[in-house]
PDB file of C-alpha atoms and ligand atoms in Angstrom:
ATOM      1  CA  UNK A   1     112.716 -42.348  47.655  1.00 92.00           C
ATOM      2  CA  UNK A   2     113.650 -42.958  44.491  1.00 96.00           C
ATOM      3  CA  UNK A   3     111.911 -45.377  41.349  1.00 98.00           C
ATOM      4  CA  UNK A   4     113.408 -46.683  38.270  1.00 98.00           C
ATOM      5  CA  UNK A   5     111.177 -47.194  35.183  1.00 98.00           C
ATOM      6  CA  UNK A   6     112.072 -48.395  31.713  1.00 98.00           C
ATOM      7  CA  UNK A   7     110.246 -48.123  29.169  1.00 98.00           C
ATOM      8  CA  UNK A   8     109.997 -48.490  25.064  1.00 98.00           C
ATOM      9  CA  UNK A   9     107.294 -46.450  23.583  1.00 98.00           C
ATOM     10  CA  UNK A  10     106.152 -42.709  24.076  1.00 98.00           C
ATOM     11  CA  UNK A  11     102.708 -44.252  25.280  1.00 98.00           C
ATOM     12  CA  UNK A  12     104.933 -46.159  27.878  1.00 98.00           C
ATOM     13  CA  UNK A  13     106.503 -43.034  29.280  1.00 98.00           C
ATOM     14  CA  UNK A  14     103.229 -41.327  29.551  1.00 97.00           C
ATOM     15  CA  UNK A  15     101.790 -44.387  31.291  1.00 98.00           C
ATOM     16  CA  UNK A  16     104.446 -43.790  33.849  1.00 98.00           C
ATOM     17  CA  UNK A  17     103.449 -39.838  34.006  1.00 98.00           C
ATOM     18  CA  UNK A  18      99.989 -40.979  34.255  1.00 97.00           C
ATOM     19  CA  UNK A  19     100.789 -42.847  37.492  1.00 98.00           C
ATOM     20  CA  UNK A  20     102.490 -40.040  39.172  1.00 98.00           C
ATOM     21  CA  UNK A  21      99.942 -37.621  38.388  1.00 97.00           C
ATOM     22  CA  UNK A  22      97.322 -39.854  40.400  1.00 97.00           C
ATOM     23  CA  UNK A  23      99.310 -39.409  43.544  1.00 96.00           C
ATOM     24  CA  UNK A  24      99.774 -35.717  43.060  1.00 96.00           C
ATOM     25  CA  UNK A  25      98.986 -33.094  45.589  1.00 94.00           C
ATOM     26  CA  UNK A  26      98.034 -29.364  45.398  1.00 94.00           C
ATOM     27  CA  UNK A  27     101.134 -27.285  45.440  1.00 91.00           C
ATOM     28  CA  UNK A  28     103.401 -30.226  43.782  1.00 93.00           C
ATOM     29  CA  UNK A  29     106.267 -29.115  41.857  1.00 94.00           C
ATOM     30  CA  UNK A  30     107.552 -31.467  38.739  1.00 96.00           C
ATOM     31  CA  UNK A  31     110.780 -30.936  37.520  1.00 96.00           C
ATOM     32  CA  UNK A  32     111.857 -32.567  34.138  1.00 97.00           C
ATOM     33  CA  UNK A  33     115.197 -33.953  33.606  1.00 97.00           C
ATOM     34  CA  UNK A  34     116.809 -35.246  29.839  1.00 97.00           C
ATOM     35  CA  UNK A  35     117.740 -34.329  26.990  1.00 96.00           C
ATOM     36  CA  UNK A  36     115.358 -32.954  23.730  1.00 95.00           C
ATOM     37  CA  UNK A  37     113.477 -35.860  22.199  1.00 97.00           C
ATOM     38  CA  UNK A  38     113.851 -37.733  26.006  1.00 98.00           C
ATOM     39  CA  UNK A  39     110.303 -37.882  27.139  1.00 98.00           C
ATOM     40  CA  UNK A  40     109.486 -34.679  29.202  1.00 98.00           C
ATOM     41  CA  UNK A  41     106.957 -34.032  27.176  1.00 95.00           C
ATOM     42  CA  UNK A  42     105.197 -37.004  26.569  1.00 96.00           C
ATOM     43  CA  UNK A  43     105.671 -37.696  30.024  1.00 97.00           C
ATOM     44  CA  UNK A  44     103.712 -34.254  31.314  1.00 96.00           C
ATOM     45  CA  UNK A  45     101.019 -35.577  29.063  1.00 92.00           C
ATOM     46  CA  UNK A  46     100.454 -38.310  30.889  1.00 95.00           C
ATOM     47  CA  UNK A  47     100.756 -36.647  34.035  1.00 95.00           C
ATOM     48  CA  UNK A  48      97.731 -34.227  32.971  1.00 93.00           C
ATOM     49  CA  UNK A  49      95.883 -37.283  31.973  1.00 93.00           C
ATOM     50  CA  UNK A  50      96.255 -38.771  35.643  1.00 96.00           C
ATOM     51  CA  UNK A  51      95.385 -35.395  36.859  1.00 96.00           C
ATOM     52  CA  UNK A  52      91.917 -35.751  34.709  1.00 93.00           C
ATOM     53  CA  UNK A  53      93.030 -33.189  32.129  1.00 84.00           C
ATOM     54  CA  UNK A  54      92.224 -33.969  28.593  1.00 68.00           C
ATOM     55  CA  UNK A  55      95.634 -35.356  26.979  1.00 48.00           C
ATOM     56  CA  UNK A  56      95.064 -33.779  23.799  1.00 49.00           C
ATOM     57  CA  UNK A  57      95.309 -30.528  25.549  1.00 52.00           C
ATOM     58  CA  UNK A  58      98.779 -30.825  26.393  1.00 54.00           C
ATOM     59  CA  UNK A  59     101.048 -30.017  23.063  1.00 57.00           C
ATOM     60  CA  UNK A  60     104.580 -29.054  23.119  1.00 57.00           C
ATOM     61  CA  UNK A  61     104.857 -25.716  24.943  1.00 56.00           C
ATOM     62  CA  UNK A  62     108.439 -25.010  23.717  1.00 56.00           C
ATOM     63  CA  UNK A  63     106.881 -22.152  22.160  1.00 54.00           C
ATOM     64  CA  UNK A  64     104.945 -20.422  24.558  1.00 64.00           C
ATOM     65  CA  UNK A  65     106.852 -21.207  27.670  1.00 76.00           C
ATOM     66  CA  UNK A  66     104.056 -21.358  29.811  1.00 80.00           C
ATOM     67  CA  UNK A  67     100.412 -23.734  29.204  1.00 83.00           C
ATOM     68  CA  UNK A  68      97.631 -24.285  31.905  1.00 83.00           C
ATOM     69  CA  UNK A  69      95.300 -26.743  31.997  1.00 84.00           C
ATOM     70  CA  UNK A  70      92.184 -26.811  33.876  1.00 83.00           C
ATOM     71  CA  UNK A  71      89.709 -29.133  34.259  1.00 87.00           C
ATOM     72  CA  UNK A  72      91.138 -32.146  35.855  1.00 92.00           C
ATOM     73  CA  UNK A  73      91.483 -32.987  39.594  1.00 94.00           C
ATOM     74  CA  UNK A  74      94.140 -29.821  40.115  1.00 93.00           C
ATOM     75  CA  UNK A  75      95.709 -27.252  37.559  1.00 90.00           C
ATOM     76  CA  UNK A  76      98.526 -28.032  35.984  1.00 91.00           C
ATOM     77  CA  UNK A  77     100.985 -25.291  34.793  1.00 89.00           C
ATOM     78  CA  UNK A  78     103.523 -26.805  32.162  1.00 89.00           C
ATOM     79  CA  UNK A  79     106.106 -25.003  31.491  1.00 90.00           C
ATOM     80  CA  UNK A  80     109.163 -25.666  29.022  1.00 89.00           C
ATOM     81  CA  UNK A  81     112.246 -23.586  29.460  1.00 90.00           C
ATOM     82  CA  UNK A  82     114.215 -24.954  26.610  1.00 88.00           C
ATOM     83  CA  UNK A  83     114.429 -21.318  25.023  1.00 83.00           C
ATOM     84  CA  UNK A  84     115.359 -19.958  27.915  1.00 83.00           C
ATOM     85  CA  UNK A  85     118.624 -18.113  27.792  1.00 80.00           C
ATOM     86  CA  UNK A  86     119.048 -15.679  30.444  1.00 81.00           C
ATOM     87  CA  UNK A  87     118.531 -17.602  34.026  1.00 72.00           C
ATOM     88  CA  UNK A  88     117.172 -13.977  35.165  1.00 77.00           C
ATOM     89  CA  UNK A  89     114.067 -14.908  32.367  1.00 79.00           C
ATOM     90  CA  UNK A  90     113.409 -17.197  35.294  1.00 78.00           C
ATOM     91  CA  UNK A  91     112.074 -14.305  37.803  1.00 76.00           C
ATOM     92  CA  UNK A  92     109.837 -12.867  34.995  1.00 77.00           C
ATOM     93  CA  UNK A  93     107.557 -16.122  34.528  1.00 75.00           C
ATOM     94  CA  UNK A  94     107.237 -15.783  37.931  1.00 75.00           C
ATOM     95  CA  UNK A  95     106.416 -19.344  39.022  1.00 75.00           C
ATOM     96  CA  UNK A  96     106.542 -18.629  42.451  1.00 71.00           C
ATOM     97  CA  UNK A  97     102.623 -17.820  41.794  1.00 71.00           C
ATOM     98  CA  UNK A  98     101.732 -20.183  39.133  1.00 69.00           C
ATOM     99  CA  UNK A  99     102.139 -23.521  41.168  1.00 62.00           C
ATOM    100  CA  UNK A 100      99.660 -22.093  43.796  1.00 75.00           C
ATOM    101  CA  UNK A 101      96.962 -24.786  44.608  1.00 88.00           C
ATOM    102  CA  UNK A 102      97.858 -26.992  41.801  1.00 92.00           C
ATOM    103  CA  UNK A 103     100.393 -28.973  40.319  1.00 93.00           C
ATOM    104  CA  UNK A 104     103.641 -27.326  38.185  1.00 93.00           C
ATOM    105  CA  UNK A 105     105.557 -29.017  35.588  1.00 95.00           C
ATOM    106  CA  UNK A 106     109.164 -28.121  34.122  1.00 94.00           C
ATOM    107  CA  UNK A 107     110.849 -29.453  31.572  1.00 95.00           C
ATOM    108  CA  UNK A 108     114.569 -28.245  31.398  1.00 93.00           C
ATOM    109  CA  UNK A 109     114.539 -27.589  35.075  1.00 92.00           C
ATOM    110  CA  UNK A 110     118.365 -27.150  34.573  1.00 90.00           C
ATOM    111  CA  UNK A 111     117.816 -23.831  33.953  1.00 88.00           C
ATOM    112  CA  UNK A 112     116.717 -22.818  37.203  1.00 86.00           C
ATOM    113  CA  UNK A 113     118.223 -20.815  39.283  1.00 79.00           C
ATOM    114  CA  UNK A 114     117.308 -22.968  42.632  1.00 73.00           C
ATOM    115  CA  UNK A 115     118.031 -26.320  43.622  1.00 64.00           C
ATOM    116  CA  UNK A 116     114.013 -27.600  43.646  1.00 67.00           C
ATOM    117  CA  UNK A 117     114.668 -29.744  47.329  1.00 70.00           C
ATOM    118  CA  UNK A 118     110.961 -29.799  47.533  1.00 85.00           C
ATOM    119  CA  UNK A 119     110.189 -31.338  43.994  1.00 94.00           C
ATOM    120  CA  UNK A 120     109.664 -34.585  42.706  1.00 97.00           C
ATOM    121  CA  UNK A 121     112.743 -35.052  39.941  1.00 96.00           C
ATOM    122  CA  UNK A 122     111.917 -36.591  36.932  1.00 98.00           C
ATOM    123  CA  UNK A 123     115.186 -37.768  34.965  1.00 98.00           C
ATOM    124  CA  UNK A 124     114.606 -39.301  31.808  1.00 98.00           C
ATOM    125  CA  UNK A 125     117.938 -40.714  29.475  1.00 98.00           C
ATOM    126  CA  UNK A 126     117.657 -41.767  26.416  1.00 98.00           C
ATOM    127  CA  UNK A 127     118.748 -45.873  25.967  1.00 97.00           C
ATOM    128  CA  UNK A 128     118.815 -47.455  22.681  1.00 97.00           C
ATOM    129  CA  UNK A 129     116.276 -46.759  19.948  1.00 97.00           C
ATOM    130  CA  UNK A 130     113.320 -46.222  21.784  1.00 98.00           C
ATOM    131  CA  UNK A 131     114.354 -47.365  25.477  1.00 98.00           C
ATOM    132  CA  UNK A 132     114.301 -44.677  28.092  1.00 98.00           C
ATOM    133  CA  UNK A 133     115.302 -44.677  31.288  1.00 98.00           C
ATOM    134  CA  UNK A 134     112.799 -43.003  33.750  1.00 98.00           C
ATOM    135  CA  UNK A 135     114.462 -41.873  37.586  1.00 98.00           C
ATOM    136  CA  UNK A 136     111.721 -40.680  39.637  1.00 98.00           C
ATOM    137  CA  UNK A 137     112.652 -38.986  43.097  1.00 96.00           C
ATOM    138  CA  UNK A 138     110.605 -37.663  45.725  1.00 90.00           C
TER     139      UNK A 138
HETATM  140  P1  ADP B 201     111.200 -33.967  25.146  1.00 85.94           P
HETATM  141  O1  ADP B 201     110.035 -33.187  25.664  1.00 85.94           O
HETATM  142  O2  ADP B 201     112.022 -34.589  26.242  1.00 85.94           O
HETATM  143  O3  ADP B 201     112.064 -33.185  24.202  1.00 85.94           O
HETATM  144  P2  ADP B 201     109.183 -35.409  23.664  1.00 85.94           P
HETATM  145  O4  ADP B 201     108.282 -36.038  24.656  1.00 85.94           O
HETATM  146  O5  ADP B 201     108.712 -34.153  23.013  1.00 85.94           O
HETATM  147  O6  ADP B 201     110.639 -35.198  24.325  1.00 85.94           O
HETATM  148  O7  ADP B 201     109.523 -36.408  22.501  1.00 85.94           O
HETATM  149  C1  ADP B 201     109.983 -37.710  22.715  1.00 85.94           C
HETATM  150  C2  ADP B 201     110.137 -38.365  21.349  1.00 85.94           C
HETATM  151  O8  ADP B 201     110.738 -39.649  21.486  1.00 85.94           O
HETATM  152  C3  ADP B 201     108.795 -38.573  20.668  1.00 85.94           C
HETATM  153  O9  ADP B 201     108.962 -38.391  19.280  1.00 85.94           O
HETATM  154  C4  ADP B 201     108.487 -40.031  20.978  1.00 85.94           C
HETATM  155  O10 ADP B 201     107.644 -40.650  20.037  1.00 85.94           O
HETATM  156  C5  ADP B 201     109.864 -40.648  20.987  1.00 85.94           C
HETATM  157  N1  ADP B 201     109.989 -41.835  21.853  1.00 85.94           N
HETATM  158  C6  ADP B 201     110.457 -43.045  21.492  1.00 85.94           C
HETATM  159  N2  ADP B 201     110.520 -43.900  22.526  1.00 85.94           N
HETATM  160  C7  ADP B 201     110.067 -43.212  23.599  1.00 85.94           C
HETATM  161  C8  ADP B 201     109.904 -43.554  24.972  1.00 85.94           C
HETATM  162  N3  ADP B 201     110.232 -44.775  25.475  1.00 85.94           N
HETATM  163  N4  ADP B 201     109.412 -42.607  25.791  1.00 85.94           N
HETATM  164  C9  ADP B 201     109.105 -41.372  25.321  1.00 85.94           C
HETATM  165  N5  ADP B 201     109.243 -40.986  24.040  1.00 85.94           N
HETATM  166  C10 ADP B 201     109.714 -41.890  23.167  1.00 85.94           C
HETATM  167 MG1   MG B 202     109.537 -31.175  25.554  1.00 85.94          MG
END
């Protein structure tokens, strides 16, 4: 099934992550679509905020690859492989682990190795000025 969303603000797109992350189960896997300055992040923000996690809590992890937060409903595990070069960096984070029991977000899921068949797909494209086009498919 898949669901379009538009939307024209950053508090829009996290609205729409919000929503998702009330239906979430344990052992969900979110993989983030779109180019940098799309939405990924913003929309994982809202996804830990429908999860009960505290949205301040969820920065940019570009740096650090790898950010848990605890607290709400389930875990979430955000991870941002945007500095990712080497797809064999992959088998190092090992994720395999991290998703267990809660929920795992990744934003330039591109850079995996595996197709994701069991994830929800999150594909944000950017529109004009501050429209973005949100593809949702579970
Ligand atoms: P990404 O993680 O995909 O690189 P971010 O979530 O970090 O993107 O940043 C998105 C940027 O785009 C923010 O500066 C945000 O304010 C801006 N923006 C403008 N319109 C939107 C929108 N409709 N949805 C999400 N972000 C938006
Ligand atoms: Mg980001």
């Amino acid at each position: 099934m898949t669901r379009i969303f538009t939307t024209r603000s950053e508090s829009e797109t996290a609205a729409v992550g919000r929503e998702l992350g009330l239906t979430l189960d344990a052992d969900s896997m979110v993989l983030l679509y779109g180019d940098l300055g799309a939405g990924k992040t913003a929309f994982v923000r809202g996804l830990a905020e429908g999860l009960g996690a505290r949205a301040d809590d969820v920065s940019s992890p570009t740096f650090t690859l790898i950010q848990e937060y605890r607290g709400g409903r389930l875990p979430l595990q955000h991870v941002d492989l945007y500095r990712l070069d080497d797809p064999r960096e992959v088998d190092d984070l090992g994720l395999d682990e991290l998703g267990s029991g809660g929920v795992l977000a990744i934003e330039w899921a591109e850079k995996l190795p595996g197709s994701g068949a069991e994830a929800i797909n999150v594909r944000i494209t950017l529109g004009d000025g501050d429209a973005r086009t949100i593809e949702i498919s579970r």
